[in-house]
mmCIF file with all atom_site columns, C-alpha atoms in Angstrom:
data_model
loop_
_atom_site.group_PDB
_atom_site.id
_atom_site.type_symbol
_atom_site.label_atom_id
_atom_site.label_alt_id
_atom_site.label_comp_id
_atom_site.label_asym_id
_atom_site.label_entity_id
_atom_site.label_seq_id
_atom_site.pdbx_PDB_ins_code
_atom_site.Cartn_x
_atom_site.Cartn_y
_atom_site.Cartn_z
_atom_site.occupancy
_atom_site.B_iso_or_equiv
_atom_site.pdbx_formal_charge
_atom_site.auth_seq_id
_atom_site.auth_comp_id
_atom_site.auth_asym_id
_atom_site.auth_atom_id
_atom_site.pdbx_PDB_model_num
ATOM 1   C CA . UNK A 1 1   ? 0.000   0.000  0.000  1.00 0.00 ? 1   UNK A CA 1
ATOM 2   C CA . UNK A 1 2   ? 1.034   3.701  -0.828 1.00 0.00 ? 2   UNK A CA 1
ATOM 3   C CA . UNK A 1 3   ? 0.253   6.458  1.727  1.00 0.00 ? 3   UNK A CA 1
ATOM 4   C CA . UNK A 1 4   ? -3.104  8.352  0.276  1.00 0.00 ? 4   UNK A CA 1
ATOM 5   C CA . UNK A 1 5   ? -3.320  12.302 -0.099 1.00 0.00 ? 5   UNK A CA 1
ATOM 6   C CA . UNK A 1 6   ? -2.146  14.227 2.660  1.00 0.00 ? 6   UNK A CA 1
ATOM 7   C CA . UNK A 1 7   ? -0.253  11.423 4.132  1.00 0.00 ? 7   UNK A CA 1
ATOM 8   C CA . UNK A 1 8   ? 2.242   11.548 0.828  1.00 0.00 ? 8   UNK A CA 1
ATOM 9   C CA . UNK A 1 9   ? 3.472   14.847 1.770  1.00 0.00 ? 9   UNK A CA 1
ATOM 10  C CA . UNK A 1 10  ? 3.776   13.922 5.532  1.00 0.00 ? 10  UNK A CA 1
ATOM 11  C CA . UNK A 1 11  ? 6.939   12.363 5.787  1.00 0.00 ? 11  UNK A CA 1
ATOM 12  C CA . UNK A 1 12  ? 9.440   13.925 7.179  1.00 0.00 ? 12  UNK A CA 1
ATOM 13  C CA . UNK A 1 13  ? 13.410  13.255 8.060  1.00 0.00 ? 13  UNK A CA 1
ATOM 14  C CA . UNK A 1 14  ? 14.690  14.540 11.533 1.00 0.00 ? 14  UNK A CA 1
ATOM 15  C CA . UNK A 1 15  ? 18.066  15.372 12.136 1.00 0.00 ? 15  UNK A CA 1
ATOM 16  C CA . UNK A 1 16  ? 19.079  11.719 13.159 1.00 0.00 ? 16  UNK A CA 1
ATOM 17  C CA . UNK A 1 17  ? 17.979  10.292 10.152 1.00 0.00 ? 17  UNK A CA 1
ATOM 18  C CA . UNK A 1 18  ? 14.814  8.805  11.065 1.00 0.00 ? 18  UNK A CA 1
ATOM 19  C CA . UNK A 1 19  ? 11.422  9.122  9.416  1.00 0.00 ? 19  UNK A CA 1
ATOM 20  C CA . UNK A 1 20  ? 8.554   10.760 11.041 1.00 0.00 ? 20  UNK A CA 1
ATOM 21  C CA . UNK A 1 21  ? 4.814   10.901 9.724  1.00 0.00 ? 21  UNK A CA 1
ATOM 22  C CA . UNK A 1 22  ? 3.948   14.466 10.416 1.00 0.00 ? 22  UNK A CA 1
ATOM 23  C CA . UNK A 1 23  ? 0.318   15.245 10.126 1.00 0.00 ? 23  UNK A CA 1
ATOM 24  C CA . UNK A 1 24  ? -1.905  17.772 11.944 1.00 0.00 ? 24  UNK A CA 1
ATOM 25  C CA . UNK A 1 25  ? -4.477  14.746 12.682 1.00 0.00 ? 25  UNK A CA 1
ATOM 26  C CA . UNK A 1 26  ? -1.552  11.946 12.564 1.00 0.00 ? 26  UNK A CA 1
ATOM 27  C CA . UNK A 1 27  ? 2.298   11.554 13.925 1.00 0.00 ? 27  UNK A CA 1
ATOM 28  C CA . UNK A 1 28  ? 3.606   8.544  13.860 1.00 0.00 ? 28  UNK A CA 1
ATOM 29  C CA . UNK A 1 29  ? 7.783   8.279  14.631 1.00 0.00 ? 29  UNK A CA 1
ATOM 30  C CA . UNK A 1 30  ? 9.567   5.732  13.064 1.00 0.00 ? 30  UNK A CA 1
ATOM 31  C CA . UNK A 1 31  ? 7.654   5.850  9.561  1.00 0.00 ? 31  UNK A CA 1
ATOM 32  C CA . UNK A 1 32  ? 7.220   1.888  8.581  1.00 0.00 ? 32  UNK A CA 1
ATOM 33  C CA . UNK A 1 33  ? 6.444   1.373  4.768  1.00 0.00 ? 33  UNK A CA 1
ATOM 34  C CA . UNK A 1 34  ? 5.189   -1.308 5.317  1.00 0.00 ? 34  UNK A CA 1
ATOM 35  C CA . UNK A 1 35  ? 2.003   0.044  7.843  1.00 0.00 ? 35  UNK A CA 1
ATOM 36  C CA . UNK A 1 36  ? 1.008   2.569  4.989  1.00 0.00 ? 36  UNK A CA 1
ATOM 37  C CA . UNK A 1 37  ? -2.885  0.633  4.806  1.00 0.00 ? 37  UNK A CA 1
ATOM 38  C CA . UNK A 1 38  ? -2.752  1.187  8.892  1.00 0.00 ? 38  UNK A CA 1
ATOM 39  C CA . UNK A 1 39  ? -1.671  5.056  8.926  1.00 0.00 ? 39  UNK A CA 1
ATOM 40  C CA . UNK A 1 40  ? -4.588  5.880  6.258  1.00 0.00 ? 40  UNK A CA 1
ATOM 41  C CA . UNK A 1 41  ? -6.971  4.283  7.989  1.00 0.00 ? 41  UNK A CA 1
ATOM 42  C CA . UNK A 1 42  ? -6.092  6.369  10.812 1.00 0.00 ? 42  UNK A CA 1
ATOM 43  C CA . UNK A 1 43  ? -6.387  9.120  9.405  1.00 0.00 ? 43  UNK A CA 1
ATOM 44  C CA . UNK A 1 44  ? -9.695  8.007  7.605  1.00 0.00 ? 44  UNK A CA 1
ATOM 45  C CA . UNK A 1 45  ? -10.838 7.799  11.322 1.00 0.00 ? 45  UNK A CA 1
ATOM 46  C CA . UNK A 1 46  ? -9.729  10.989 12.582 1.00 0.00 ? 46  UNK A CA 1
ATOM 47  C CA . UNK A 1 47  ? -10.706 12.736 9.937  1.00 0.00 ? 47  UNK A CA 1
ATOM 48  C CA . UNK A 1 48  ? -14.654 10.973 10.576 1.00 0.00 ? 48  UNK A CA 1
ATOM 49  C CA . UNK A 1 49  ? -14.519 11.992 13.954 1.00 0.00 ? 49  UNK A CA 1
ATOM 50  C CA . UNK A 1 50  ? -13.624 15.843 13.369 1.00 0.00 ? 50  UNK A CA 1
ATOM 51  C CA . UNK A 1 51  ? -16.391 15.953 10.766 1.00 0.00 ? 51  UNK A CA 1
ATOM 52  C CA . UNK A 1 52  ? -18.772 14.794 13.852 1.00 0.00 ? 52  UNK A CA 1
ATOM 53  C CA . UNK A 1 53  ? -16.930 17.117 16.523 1.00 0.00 ? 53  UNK A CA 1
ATOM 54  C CA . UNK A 1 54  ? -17.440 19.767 14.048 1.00 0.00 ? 54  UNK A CA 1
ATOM 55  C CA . UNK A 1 55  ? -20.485 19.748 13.333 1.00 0.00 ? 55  UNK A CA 1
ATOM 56  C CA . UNK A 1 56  ? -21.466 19.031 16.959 1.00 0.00 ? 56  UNK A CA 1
ATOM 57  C CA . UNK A 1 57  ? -19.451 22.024 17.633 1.00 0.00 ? 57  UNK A CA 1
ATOM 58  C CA . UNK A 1 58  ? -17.556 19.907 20.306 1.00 0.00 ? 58  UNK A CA 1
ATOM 59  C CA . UNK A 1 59  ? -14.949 22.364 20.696 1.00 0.00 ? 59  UNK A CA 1
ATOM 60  C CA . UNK A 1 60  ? -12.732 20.177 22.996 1.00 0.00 ? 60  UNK A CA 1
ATOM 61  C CA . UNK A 1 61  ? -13.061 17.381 20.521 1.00 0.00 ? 61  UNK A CA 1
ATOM 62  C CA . UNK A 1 62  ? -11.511 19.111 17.655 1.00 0.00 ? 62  UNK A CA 1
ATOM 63  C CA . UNK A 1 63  ? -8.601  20.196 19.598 1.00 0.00 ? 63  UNK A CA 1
ATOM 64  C CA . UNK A 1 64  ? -7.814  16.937 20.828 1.00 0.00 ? 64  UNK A CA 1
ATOM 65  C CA . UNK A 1 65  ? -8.462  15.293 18.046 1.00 0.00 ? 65  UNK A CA 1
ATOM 66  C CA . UNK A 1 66  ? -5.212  16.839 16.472 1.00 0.00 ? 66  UNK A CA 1
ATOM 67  C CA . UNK A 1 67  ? -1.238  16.097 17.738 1.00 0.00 ? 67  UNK A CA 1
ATOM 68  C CA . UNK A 1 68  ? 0.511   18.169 19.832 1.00 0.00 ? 68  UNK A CA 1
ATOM 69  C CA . UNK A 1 69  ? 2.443   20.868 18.014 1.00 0.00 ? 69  UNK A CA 1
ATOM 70  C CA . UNK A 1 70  ? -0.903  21.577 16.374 1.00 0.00 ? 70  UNK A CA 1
ATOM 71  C CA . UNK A 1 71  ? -3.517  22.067 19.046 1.00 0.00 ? 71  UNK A CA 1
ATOM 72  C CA . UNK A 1 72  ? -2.482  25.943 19.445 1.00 0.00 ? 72  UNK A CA 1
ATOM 73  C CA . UNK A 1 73  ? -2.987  26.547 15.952 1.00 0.00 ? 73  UNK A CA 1
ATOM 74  C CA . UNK A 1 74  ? -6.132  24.520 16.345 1.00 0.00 ? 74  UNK A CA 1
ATOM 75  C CA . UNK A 1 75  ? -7.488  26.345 18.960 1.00 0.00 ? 75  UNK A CA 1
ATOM 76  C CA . UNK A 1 76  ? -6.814  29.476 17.224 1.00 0.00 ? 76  UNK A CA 1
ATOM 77  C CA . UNK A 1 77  ? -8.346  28.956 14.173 1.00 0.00 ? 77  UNK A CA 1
ATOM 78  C CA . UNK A 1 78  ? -12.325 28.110 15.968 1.00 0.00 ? 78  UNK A CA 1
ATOM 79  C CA . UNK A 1 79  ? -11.195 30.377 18.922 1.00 0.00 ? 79  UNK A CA 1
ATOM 80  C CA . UNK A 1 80  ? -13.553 33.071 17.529 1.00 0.00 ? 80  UNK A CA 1
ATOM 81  C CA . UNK A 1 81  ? -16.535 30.932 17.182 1.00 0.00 ? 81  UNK A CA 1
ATOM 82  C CA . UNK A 1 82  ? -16.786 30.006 20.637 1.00 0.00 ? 82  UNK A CA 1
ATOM 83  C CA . UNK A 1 83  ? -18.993 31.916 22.373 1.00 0.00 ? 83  UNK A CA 1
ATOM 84  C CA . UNK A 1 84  ? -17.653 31.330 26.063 1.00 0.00 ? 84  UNK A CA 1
ATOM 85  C CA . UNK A 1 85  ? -14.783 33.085 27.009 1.00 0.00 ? 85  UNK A CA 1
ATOM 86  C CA . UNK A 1 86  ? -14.157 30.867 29.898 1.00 0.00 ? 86  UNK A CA 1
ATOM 87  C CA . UNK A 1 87  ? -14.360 27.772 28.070 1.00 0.00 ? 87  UNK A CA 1
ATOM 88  C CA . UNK A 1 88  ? -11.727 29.486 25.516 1.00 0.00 ? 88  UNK A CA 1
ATOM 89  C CA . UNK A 1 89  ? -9.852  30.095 28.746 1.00 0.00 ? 89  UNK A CA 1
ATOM 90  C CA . UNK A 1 90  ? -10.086 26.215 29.720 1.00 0.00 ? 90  UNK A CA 1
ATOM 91  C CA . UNK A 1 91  ? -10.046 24.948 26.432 1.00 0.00 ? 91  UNK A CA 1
ATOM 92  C CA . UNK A 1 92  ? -6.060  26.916 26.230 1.00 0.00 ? 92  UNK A CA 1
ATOM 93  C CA . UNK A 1 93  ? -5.037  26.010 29.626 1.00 0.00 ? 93  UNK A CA 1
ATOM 94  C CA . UNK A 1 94  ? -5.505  22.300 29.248 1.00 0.00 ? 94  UNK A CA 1
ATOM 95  C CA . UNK A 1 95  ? -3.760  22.354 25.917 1.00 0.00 ? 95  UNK A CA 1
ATOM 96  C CA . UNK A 1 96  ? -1.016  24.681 27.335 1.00 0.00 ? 96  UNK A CA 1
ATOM 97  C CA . UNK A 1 97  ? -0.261  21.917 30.388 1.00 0.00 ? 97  UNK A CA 1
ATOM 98  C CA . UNK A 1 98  ? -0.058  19.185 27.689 1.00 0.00 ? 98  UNK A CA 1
ATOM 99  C CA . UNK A 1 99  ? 1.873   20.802 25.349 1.00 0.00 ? 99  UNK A CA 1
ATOM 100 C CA . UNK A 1 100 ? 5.534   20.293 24.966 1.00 0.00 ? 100 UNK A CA 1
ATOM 101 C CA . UNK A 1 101 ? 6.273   22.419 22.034 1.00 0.00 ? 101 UNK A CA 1
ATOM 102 C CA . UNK A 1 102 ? 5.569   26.217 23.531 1.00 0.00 ? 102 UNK A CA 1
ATOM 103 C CA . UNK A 1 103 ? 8.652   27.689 21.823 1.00 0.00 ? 103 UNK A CA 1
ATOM 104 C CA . UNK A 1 104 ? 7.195   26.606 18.216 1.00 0.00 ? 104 UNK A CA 1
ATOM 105 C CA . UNK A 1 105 ? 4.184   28.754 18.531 1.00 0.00 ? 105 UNK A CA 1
ATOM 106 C CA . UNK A 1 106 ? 4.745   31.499 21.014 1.00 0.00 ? 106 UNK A CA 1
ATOM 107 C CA . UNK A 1 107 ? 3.099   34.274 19.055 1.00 0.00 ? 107 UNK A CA 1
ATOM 108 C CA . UNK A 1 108 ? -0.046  31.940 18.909 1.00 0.00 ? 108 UNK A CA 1
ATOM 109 C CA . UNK A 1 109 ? 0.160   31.077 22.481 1.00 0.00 ? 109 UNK A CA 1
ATOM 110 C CA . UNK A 1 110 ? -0.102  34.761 23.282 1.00 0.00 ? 110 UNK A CA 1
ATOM 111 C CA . UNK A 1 111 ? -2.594  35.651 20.835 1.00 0.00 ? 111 UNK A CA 1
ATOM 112 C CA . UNK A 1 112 ? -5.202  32.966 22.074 1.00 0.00 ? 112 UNK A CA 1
ATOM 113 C CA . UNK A 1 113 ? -3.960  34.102 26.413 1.00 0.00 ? 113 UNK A CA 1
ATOM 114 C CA . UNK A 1 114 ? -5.022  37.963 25.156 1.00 0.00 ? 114 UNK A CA 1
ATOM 115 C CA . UNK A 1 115 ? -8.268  36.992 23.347 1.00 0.00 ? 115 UNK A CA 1
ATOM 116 C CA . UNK A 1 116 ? -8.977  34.570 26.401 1.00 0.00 ? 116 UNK A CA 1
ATOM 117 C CA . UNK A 1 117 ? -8.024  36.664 29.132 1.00 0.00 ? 117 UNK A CA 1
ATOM 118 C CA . UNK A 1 118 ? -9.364  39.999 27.503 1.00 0.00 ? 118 UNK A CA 1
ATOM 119 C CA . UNK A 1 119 ? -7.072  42.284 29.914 1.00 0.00 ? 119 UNK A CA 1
ATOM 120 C CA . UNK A 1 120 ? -6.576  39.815 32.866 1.00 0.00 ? 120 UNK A CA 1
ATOM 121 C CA . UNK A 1 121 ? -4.732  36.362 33.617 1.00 0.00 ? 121 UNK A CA 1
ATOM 122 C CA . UNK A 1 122 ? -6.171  33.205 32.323 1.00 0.00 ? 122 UNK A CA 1
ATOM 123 C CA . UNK A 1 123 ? -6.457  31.069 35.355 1.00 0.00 ? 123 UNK A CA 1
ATOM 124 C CA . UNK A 1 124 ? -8.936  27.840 36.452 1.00 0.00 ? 124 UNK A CA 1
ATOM 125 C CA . UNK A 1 125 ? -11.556 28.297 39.050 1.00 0.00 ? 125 UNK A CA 1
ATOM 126 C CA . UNK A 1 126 ? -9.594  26.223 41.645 1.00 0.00 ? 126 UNK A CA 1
ATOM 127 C CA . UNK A 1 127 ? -6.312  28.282 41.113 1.00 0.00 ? 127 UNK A CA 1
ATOM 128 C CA . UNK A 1 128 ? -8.348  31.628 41.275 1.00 0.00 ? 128 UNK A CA 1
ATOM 129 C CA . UNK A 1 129 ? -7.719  32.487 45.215 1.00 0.00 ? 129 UNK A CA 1
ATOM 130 C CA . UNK A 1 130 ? -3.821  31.650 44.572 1.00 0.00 ? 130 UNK A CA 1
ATOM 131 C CA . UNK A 1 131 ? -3.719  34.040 41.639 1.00 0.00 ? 131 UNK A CA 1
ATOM 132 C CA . UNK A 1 132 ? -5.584  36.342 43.763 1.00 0.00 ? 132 UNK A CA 1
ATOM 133 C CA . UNK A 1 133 ? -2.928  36.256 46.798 1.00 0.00 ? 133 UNK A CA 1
ATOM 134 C CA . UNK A 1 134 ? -0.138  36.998 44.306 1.00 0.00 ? 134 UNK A CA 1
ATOM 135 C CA . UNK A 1 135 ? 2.198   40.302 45.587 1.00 0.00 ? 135 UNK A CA 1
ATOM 136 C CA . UNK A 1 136 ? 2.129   42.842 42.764 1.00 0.00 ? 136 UNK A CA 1
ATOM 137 C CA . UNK A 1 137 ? 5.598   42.114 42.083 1.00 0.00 ? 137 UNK A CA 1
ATOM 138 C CA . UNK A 1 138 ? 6.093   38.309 41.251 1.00 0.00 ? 138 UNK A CA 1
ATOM 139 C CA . UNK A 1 139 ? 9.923   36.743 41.970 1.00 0.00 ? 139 UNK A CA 1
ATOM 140 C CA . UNK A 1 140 ? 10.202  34.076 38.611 1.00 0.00 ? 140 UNK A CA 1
ATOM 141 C CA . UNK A 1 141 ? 12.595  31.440 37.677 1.00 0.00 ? 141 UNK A CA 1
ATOM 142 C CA . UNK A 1 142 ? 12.965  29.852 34.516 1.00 0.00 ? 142 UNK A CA 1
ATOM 143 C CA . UNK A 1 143 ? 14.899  26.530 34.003 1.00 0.00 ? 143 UNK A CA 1
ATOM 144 C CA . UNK A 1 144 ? 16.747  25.829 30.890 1.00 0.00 ? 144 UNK A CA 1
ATOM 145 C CA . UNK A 1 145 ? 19.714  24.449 29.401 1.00 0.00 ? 145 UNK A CA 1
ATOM 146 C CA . UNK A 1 146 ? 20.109  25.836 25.898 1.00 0.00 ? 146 UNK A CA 1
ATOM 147 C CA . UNK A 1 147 ? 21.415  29.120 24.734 1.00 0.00 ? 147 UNK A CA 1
ATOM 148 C CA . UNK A 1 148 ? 18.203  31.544 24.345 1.00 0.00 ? 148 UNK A CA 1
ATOM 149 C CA . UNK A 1 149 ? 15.909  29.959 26.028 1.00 0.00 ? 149 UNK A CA 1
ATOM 150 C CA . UNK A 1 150 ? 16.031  31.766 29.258 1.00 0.00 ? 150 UNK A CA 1
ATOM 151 C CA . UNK A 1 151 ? 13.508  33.871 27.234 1.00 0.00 ? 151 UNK A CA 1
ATOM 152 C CA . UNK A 1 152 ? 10.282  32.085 27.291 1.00 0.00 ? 152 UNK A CA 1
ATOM 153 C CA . UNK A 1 153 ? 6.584   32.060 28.307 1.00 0.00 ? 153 UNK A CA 1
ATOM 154 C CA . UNK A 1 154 ? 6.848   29.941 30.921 1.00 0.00 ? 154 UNK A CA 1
ATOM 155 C CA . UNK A 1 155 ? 7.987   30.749 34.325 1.00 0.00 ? 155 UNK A CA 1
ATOM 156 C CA . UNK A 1 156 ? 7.370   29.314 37.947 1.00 0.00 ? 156 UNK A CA 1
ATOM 157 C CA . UNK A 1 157 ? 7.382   30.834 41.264 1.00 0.00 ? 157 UNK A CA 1
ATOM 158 C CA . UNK A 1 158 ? 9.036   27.961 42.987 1.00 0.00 ? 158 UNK A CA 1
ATOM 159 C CA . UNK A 1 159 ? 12.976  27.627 41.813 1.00 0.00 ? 159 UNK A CA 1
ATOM 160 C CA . UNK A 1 160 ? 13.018  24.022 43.111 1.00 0.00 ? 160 UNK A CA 1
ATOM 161 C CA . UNK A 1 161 ? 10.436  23.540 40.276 1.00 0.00 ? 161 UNK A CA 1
ATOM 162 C CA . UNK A 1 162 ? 13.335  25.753 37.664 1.00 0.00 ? 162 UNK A CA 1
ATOM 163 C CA . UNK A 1 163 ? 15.969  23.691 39.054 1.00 0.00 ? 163 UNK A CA 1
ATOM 164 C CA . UNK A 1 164 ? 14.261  20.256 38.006 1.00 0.00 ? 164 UNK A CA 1
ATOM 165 C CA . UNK A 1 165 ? 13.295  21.322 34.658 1.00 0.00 ? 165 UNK A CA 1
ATOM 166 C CA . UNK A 1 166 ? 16.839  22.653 33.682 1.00 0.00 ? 166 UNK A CA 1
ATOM 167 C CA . UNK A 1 167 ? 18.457  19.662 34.714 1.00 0.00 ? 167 UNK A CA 1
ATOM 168 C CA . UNK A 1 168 ? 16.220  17.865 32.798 1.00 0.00 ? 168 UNK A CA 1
ATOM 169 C CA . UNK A 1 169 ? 17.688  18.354 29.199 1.00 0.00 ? 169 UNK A CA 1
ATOM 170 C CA . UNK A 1 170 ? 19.820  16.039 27.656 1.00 0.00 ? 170 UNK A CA 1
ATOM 171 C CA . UNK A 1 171 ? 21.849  19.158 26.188 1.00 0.00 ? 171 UNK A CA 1
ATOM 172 C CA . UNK A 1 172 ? 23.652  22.068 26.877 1.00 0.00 ? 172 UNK A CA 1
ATOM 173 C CA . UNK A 1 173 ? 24.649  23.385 30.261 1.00 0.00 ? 173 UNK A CA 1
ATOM 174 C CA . UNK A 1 174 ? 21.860  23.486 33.096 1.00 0.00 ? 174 UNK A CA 1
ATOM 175 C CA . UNK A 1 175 ? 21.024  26.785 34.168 1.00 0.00 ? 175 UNK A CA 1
ATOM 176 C CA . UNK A 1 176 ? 18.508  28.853 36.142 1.00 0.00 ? 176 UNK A CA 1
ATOM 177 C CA . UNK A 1 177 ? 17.023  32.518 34.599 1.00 0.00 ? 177 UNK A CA 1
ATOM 178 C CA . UNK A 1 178 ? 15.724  34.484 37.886 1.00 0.00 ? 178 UNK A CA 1
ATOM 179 C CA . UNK A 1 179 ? 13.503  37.255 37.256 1.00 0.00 ? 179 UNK A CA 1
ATOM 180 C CA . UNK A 1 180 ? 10.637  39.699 38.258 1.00 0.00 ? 180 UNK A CA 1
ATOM 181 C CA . UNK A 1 181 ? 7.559   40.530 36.391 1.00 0.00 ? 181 UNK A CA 1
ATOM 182 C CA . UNK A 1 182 ? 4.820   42.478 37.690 1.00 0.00 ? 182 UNK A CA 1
ATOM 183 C CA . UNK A 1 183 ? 1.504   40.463 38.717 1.00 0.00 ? 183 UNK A CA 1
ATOM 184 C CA . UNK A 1 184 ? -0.857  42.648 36.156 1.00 0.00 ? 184 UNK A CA 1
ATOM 185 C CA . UNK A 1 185 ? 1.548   41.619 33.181 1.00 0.00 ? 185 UNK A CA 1
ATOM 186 C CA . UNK A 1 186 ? 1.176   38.039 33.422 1.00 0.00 ? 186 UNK A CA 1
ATOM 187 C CA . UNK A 1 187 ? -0.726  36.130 31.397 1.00 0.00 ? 187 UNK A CA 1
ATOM 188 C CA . UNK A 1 188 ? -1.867  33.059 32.814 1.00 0.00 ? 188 UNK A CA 1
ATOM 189 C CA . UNK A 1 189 ? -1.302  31.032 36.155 1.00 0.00 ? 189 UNK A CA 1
ATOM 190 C CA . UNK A 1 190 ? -1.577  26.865 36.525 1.00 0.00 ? 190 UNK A CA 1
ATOM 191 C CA . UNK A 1 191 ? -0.829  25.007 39.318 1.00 0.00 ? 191 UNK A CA 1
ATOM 192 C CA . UNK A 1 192 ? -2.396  22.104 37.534 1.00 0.00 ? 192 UNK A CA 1
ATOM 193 C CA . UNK A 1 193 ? 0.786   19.795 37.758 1.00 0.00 ? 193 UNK A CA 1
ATOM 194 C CA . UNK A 1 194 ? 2.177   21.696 41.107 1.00 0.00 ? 194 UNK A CA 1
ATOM 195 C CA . UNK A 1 195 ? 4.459   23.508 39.134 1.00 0.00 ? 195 UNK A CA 1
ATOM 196 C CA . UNK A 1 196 ? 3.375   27.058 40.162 1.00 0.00 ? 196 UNK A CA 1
ATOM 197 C CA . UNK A 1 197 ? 3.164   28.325 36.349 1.00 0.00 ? 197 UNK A CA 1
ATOM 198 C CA . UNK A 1 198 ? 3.253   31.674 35.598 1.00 0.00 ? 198 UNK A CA 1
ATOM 199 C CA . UNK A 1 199 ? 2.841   32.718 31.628 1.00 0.00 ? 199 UNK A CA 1
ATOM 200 C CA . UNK A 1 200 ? 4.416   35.609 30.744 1.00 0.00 ? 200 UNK A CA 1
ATOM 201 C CA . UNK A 1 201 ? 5.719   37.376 27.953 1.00 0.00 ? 201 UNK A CA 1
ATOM 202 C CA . UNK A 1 202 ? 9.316   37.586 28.126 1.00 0.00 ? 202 UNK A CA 1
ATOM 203 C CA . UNK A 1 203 ? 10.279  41.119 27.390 1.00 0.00 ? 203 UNK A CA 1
ATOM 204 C CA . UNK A 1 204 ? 8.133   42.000 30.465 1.00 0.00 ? 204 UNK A CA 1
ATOM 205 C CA . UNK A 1 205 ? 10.837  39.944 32.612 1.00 0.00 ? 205 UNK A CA 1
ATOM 206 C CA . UNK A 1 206 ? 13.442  42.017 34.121 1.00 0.00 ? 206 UNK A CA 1
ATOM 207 C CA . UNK A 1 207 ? 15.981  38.957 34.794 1.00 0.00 ? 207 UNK A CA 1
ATOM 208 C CA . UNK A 1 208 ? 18.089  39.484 37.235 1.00 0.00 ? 208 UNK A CA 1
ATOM 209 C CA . UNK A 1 209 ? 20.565  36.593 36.604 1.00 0.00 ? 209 UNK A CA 1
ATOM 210 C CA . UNK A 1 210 ? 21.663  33.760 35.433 1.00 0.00 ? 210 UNK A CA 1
ATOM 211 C CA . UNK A 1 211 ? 22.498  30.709 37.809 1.00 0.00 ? 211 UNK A CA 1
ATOM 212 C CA . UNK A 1 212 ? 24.737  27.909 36.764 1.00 0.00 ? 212 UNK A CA 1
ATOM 213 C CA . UNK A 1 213 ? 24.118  24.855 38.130 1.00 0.00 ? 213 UNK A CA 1
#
């Protein structure tokens, strides 16, 4: 079998060498030839169930429905034909916490946190009263380990939290970006994965150093 439409175009090489099908609705690593007839049937599926979520106008379905690096873009792109602002708001903070591509679509990411938040920080209802107790000027830390990222949207008020995620890449030297930010610029806060998470647009981080670790 031969991979159908879409699907042709969808393989991709990554810098090791290995083959990736890259889809919107499909992403499989590892490409196998020889599971073409499985990967467009797959996709047949998907593509079945976003006709139903769309027409259902099951917001959540049609986000989820799609891979990772996509949702944002997603999201985006029905953003404006959800009436709820609040689900918006929920709708981008549960893809936010499962996304682990940020840095690929940061000017998305802070278009859909200003249409959501319209003014003020996207937050869920049971992280409300610790947004609320925030002091007007918020100490950040930001754990990284490659050149350039210490500017990012994603920042945490505990810098046991910075120190985990720096040393958790498998490159580059582990380091520590600590910063204030003023509470009314922030964009979001998640304590969904006890990670104190504080969204933030970067050039509204006065960083006041960099800690080697």
């Amino acid at each position: 079998d031969v991979l159908k439409g879409e699907l042709e175009c969808a393989v991709v090489e990554e810098a090791d060498g290995s083959l990736w099908l890259d889809h919107p609705l499909l992403r499989i690593g590892h490409y196998n030839p020889r599971c073409n007839a499985q990967y467009n049937k797959q996709l047949a599926e998907k593509r079945k169930a976003l006709r139903s979520a769309r027409k259902g106008r099951d917001w959540a379905a049609i986000v989820w429905l799609h891979e990772r690096p996509y949702r944002a873009r997603c999201l985006f792109s029905i953003a404006r034909r959800i009436v709820s602002r609040k689900e918006i708001g929920q709708l981008l903070l549960d893809a936010w916490i499962d996304s682990e591509n940020i840095w690929q679509n940061e000017m998305v990411w802070l278009k859909l946190f200003a249409m959501a938040g319209g003014g003020k920080p996207v937050a869920a209802e049971e992280d409300r009263a610790a947004l609320a107790g925030l002091p007007s000027r918020l100490k950040i830390f930001r754990g990284f380990s490659l050149g350039g990222r210490e500017l990012g949207l994603s920042w945490t008020l505990d810098g046991e939290k910075a120190d985990y995620f720096a040393r958790r890449g498998i490159e580059g030297l582990p380091r520590i970006a600590a910063g204030i930010c003023l509470k009314s610029s922030i964009l979001g806060y998640t304590n969904a994965r006890k990670e104190m998470e504080v969204i933030v647009r970067p050039d509204l981080v006065e960083i006041l150093r960099i800690i080697e670790l």
